[in-house]
CSV table of C-alpha atoms in Angstrom, one decimal:
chain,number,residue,atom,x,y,z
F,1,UNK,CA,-1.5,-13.5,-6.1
F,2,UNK,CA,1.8,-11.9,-7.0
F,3,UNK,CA,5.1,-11.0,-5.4
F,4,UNK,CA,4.6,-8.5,-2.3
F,5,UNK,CA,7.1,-5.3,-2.3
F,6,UNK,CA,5.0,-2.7,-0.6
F,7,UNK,CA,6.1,-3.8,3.4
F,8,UNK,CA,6.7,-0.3,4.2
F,9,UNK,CA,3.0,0.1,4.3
F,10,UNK,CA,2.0,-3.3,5.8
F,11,UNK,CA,3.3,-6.8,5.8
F,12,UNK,CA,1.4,-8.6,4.0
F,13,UNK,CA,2.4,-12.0,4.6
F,14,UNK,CA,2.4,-12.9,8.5
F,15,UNK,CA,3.1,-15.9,11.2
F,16,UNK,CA,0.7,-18.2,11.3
F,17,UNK,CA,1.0,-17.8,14.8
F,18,UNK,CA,-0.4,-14.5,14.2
F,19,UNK,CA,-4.4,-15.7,12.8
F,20,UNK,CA,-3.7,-19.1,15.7
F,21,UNK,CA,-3.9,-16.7,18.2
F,22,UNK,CA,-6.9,-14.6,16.9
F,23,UNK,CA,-8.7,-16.9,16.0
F,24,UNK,CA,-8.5,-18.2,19.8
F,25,UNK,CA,-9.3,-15.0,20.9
F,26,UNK,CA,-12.3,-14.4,19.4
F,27,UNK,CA,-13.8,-18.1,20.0
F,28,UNK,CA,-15.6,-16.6,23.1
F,29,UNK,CA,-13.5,-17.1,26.1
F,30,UNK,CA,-12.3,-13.0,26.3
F,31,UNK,CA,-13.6,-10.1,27.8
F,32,UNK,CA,-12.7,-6.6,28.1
F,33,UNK,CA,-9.5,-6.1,30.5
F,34,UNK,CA,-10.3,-4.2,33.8
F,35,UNK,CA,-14.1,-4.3,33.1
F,36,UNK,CA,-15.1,-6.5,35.6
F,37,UNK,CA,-13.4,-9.5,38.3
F,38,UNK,CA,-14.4,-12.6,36.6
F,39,UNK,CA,-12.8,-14.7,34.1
F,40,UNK,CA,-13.3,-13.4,30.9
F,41,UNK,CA,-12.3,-9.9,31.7
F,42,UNK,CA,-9.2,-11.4,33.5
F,43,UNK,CA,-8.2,-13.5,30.7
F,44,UNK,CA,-8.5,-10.4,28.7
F,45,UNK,CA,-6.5,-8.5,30.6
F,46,UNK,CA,-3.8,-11.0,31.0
F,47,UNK,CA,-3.9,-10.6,27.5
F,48,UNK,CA,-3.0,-6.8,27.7
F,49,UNK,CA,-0.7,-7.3,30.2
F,50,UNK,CA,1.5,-9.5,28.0
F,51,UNK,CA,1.6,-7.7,25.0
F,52,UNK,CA,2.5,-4.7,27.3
F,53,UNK,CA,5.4,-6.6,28.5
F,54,UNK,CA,7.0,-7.8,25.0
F,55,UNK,CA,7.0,-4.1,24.2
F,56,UNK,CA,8.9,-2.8,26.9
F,57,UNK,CA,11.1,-5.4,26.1
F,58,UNK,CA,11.0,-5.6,22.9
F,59,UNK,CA,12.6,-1.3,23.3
F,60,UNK,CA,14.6,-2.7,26.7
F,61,UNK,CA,12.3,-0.1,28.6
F,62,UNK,CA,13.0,-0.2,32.2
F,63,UNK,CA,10.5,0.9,35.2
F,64,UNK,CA,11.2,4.3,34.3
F,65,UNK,CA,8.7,3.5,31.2
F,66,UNK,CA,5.2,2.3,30.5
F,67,UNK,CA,3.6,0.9,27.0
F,68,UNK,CA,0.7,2.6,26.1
F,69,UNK,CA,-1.9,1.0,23.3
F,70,UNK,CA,-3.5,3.0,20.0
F,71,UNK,CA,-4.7,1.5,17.2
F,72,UNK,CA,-1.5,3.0,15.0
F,73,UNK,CA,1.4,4.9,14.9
F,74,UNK,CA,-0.5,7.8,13.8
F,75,UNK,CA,-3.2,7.6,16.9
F,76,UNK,CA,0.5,7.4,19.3
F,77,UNK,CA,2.0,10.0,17.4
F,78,UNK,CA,-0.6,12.5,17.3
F,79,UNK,CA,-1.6,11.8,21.4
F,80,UNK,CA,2.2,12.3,22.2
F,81,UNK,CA,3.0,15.5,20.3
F,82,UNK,CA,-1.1,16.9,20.8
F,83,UNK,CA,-1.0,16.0,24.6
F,84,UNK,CA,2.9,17.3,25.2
F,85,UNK,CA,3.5,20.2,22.9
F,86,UNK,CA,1.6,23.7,23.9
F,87,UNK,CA,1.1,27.7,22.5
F,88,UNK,CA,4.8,28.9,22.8
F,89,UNK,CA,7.0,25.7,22.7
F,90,UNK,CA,9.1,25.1,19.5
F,91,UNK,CA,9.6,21.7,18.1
F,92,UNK,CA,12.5,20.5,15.7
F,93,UNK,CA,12.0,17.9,13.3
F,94,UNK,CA,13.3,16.8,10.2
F,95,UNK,CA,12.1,16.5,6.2
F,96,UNK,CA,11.7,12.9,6.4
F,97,UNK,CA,8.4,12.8,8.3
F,98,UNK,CA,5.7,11.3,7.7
F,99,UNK,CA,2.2,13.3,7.7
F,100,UNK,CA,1.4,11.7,10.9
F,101,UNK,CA,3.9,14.0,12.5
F,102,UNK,CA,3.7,16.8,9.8
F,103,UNK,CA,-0.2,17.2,9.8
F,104,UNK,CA,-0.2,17.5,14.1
F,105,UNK,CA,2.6,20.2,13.8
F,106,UNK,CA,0.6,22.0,11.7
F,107,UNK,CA,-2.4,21.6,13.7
F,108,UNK,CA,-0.1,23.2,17.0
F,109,UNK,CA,1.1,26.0,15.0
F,110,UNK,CA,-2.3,27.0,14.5
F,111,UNK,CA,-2.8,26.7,18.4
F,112,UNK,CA,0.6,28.9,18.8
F,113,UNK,CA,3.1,26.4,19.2
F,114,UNK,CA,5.9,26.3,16.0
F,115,UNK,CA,8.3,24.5,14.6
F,116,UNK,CA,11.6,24.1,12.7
F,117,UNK,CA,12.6,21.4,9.7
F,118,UNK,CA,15.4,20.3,9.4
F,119,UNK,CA,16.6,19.5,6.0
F,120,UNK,CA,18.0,16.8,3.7
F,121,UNK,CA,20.1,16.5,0.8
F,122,UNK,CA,18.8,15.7,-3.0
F,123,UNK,CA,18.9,12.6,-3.9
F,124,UNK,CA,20.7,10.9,-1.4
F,125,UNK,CA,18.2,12.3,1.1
F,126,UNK,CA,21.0,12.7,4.0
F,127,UNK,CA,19.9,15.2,6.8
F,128,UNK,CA,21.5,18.1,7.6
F,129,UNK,CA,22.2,17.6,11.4
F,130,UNK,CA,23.5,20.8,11.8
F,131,UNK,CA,20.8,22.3,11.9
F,132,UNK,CA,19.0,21.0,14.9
F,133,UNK,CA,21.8,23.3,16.1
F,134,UNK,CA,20.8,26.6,14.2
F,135,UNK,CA,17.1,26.1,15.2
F,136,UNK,CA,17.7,25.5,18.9
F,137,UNK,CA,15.9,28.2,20.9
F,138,UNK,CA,15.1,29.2,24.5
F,139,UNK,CA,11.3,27.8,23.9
F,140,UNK,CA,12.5,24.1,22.2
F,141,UNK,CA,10.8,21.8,24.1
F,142,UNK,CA,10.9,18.5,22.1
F,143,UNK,CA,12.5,17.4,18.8
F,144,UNK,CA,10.6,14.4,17.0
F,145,UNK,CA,12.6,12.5,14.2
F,146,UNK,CA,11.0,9.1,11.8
F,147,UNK,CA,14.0,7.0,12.7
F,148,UNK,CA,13.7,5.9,9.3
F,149,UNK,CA,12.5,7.7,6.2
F,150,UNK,CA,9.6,5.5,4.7
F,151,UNK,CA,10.4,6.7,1.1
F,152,UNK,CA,14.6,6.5,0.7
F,153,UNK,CA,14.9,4.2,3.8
F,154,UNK,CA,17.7,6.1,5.1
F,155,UNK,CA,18.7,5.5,8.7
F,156,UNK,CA,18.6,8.8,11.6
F,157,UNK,CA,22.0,8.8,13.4
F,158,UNK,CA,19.6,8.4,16.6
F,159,UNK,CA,22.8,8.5,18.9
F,160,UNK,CA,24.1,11.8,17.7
F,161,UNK,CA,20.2,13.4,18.2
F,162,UNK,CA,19.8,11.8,21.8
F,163,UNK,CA,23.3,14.0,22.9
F,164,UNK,CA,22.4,16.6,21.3
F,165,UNK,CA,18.4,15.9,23.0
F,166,UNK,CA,20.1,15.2,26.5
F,167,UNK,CA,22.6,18.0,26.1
F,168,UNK,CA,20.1,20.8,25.6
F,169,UNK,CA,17.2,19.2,27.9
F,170,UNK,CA,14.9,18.2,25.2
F,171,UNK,CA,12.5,15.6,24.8
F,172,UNK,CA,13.5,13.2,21.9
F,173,UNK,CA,10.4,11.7,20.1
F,174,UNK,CA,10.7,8.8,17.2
F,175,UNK,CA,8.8,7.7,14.8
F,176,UNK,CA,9.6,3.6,14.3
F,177,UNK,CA,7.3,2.6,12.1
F,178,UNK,CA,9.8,1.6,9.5
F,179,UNK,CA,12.0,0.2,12.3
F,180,UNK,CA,10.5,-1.8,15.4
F,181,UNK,CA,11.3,-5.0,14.8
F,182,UNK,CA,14.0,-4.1,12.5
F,183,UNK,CA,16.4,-2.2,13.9
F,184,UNK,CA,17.1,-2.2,17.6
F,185,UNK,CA,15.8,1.1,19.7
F,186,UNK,CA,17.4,0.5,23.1
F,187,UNK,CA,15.1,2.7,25.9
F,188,UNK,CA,17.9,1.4,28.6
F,189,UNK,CA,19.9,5.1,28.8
F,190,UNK,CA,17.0,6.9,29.6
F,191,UNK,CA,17.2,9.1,27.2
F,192,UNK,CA,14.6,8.6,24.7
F,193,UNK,CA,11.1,10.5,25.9
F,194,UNK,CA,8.9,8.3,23.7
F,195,UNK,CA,9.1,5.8,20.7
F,196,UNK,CA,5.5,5.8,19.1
F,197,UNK,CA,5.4,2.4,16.6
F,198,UNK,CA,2.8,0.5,14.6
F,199,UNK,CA,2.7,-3.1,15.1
F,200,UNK,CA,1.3,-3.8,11.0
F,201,UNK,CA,4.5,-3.1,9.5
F,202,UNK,CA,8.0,-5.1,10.6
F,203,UNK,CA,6.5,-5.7,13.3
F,204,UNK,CA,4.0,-8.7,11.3
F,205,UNK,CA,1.1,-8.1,13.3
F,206,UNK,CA,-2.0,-7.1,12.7
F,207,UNK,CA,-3.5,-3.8,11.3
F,208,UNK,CA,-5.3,-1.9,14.1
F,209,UNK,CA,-2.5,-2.3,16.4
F,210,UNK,CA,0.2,0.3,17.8
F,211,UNK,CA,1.1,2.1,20.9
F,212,UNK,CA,3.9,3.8,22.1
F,213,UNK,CA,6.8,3.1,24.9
F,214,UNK,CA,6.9,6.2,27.1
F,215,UNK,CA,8.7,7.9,30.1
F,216,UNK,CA,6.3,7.9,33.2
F,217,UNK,CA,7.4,11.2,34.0
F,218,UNK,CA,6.4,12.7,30.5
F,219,UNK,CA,4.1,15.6,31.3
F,220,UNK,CA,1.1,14.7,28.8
F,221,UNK,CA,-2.0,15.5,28.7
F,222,UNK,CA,-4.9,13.0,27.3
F,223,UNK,CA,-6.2,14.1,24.1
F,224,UNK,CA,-9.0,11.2,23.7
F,225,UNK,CA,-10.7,10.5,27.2
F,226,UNK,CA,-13.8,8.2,27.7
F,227,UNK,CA,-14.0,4.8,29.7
F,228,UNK,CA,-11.1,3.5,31.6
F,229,UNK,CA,-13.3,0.8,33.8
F,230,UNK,CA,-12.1,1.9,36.8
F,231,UNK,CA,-12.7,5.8,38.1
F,232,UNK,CA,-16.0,5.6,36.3
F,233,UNK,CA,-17.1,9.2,38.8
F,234,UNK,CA,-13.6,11.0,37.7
F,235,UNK,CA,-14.6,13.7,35.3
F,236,UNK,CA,-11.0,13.6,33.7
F,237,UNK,CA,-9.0,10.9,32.5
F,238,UNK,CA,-6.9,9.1,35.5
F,239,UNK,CA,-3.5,10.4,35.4
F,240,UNK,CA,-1.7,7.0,36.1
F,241,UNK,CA,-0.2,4.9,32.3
F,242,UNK,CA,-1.1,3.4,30.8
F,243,UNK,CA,-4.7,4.4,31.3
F,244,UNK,CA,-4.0,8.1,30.3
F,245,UNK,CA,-3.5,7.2,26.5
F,246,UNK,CA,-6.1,3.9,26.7
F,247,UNK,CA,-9.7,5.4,26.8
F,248,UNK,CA,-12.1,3.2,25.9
F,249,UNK,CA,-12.0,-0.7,24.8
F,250,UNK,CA,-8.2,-2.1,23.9
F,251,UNK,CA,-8.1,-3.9,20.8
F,252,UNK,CA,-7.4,-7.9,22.8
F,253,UNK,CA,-7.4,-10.2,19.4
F,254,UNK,CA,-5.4,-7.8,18.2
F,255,UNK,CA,-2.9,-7.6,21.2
F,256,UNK,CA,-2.8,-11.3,21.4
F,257,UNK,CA,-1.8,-11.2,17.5
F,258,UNK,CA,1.5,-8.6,18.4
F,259,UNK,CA,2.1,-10.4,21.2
F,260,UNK,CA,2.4,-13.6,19.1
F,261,UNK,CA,4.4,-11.9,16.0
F,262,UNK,CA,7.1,-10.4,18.5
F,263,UNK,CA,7.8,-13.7,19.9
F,264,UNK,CA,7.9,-15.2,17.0
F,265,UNK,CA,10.9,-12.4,15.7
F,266,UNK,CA,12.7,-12.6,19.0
F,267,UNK,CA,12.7,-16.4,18.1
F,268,UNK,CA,13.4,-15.8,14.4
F,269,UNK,CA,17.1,-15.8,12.6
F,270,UNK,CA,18.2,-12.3,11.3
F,271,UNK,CA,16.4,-11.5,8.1
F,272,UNK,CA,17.8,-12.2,4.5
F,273,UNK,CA,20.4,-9.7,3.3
F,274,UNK,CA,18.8,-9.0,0.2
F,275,UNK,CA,19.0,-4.7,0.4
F,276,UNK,CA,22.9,-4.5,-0.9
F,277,UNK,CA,22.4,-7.6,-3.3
F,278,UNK,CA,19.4,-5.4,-4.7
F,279,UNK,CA,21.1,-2.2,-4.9
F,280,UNK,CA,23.9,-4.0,-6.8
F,281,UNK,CA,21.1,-4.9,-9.0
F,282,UNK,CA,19.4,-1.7,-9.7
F,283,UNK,CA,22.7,0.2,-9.9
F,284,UNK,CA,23.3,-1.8,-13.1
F,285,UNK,CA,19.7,-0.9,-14.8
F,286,UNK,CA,20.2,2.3,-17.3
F,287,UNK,CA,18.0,4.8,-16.8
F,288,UNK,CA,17.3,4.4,-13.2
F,289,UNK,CA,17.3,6.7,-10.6
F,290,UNK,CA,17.8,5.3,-7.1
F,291,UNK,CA,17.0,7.5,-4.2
F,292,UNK,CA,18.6,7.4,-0.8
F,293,UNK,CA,22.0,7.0,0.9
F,294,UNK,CA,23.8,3.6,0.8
F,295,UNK,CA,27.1,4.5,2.3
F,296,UNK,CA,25.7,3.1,5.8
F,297,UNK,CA,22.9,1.8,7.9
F,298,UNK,CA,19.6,1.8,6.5
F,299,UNK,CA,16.4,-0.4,6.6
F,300,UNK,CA,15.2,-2.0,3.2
F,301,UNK,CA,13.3,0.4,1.6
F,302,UNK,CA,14.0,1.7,-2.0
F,303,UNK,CA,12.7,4.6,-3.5
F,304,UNK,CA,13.3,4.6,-7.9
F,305,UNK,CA,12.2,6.7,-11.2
F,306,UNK,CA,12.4,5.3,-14.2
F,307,UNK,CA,13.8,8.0,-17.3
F,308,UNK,CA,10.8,10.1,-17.0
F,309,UNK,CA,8.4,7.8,-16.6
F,310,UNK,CA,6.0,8.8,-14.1
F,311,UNK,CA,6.1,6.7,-10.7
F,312,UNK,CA,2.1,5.7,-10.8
F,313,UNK,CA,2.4,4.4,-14.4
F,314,UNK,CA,5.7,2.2,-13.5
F,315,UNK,CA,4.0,0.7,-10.6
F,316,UNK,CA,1.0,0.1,-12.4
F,317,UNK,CA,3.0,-2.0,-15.2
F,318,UNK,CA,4.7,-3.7,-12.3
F,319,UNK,CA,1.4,-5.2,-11.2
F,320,UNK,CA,-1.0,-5.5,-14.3
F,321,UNK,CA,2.3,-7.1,-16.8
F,322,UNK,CA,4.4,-8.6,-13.7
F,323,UNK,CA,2.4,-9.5,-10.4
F,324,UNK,CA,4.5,-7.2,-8.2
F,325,UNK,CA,2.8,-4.8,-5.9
F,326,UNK,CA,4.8,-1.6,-5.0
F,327,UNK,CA,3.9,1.3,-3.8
F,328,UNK,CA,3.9,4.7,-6.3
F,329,UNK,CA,3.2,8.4,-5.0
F,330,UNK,CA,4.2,10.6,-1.9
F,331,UNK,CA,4.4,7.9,0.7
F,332,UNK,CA,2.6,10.7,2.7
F,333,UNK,CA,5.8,12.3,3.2
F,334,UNK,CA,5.8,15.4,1.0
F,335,UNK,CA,8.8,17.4,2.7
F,336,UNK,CA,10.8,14.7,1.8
F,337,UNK,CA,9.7,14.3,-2.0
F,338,UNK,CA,10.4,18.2,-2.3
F,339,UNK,CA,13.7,17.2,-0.8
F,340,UNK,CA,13.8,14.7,-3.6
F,341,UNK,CA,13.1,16.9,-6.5
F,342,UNK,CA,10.1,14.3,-6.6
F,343,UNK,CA,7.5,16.5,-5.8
F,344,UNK,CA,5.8,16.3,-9.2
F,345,UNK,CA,6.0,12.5,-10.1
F,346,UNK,CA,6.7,11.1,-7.0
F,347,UNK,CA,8.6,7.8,-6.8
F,348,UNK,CA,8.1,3.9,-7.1
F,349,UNK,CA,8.6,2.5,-3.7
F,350,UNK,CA,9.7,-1.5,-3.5
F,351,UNK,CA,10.6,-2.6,-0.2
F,352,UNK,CA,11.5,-6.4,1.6
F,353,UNK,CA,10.1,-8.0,4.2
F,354,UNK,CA,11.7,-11.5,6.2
F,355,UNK,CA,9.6,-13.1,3.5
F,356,UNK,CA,11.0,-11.5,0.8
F,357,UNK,CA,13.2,-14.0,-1.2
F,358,UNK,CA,15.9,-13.8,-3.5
F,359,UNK,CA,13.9,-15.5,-6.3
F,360,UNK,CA,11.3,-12.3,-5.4
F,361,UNK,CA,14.3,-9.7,-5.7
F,362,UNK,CA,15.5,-11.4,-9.1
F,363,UNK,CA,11.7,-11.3,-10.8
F,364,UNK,CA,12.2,-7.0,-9.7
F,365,UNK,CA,14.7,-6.5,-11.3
F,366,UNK,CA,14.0,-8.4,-14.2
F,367,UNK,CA,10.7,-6.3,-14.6
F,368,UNK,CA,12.4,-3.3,-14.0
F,369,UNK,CA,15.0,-4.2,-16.6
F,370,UNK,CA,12.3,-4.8,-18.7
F,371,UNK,CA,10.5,-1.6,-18.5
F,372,UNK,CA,14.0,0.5,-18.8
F,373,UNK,CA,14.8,-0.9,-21.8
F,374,UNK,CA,11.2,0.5,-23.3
């Protein structure tokens, strides 16, 4: 169909391990896990059971944690911050998030809790950790960071906020949908309260999957209840994880398919180091704009403008003149496009995948030479 460049939103491309394993799932031998003692619900929560286990050691969780399923990182996101965060507490969090953390926060503040931003640098996009310091209060409770920003794929200095989270008591909440499976999150220190992740990103499995690796001794509350198949007279949601945060039926193809596309990255060689080679490559291109810091760490994620071009009509050529699908827009993460000095033409998004080739890379930036030069 073309080449792929928008894996910050999904993967498109994914193991054939990944449909093997559906497909097997849904040829009748499943039922619903904990819904019963005989063999299709015990298959189906054998199902459960494993994915639960490649997650926890997928983020080298220890007892101390549990793996909790959603259907996304924004269903995780919004249970964590909904179910821990009440009127009074003060949150600190940062310009790079996503609405999926920005759109709950707003939702608390209404409900009396509030919240400080921390923010970032033009351009470059780098944040400004001194101020988690100048926002600390008595009434902090938690901070929540996007490990990595979806739109300059810049890289949080996770070490530095987990002192400055363990120093001041604070729960430490990240966003990793741009890095599980990507960048290692290591749970082992104990000092990470709960990494919320999607499995349809770098993840390669499939859409409707997503969860989050969380302390047991997190005080949360539920904020979806319903059937757990067990304490069926119980007129609140059992208190025990994972069945707190898993009302209702748990997505088992589905599960089966992360399970699957987890193996198959523990079993996979590192990824191709294609992000400098294409930064090289766009640095070279007059009239672009790259956005983002590439001093250090980051994922491959490229935000661009092109002169003055505006960001939907650059991706559009990229598709309908060159069969290469990128993403144009906000990314759903306005703070950071007014950051930017995006905010009113947003930016053309192009990021890489472990299928991503070099041939792929070179066909970009020819395109974008292309439409520079116009």
């Amino acid at each position: 169909m073309g080449i792929y460049m928008d894996n910050a939103a999904t993967t498109a491309q994914k193991p054939a391990d990944v449909a093997e394993v559906m497909t097997k799932i849904l040829q009748g031998e499943y039922g619903n896990p904990s819904r019963g003692a005989h063999g299709y619900s015990l298959a189906g929560f054998r199902v459960a059971e494993e994915a639960r286990e490649q997650v926890k050691k997928l983020f080298q969780a220890d007892q101390r944690y549990e793996a909790a399923f959603t259907n996304n990182a924004t269903v995780a996101l919004n249970e964590v911050l909904k179910g821990l965060i009440q009127a009074g507490d003060h949150v600190i969090t940062t310009d790079w998030e996503h609405n999926s953390v920005l759109r709950p926060l707003y939702q608390l503040e209404k409900q009396g809790a509030s919240f400080d931003v921390v923010s970032s640098e033009a351009v470059a996009g780098r944040l400004n950790y001194g101020e988690f310091v100048e926002y600390l209060r008595p009434e902090t409770k938690a901070v929540i960071c996007n490990h990595a920003s979806n739109v300059t794929g810049n890289l949080l200095d996770l070490e530095w906020v987990k002192d400055f989270c363990e120093k001041h008591q604070l729960y430490l909440i990240i966003d990793a949908s741009q890095t599980a499976g990507v960048v290692p999150i290591d749970l082992s220190d104990g000092k990470i309260s709960a990494v919320c992740f999607t499995g349809h990103k770098s993840l390669y499995g499939p859409q409707g999957t997503g969860g989050v690796c969380l302390r047991k001794n997190l005080p949360i509350e539920p904020v979806l209840t319903g059937g757990d198949g067990m304490q069926s007279f119980s007129k609140v949601q059992p208190k025990e994880l994972p069945t707190l945060l898993e009302a209702g039926t748990l997505n088992i193809p589905g599960l089966a398919g992360l399970t699957a596309s987890i193996q198959w990255l523990q079993a996979k060689e590192a990824r191709p180091e294609l992000g400098e080679y294409f930064y090289q490559g766009l640095e070279e291109i007059a009239g672009l704009t790259i956005y983002g810091d590439f001093t250090g760490a980051r994922v491959d994620v490229f935000s661009i403008n092109i002169k003055d071009a505006e960001s939907a009509i650059v991706s559009d050529l990229l598709w309908e003149e060159f069969s290469i699908a990128t993403r144009p827009g906000y990314h759903c993460a306005p703070l950071m496009h007014n950051a930017l000095g995006t905010a009113d033409r947003g930016t053309v998004r192009i990021s890489f995948s472990n299928f991503t080739t070099k041939a792929e890379v070179d066909e970009v930036l020819a395109a974008l030479r292309n439409l520079a030069l116009r």
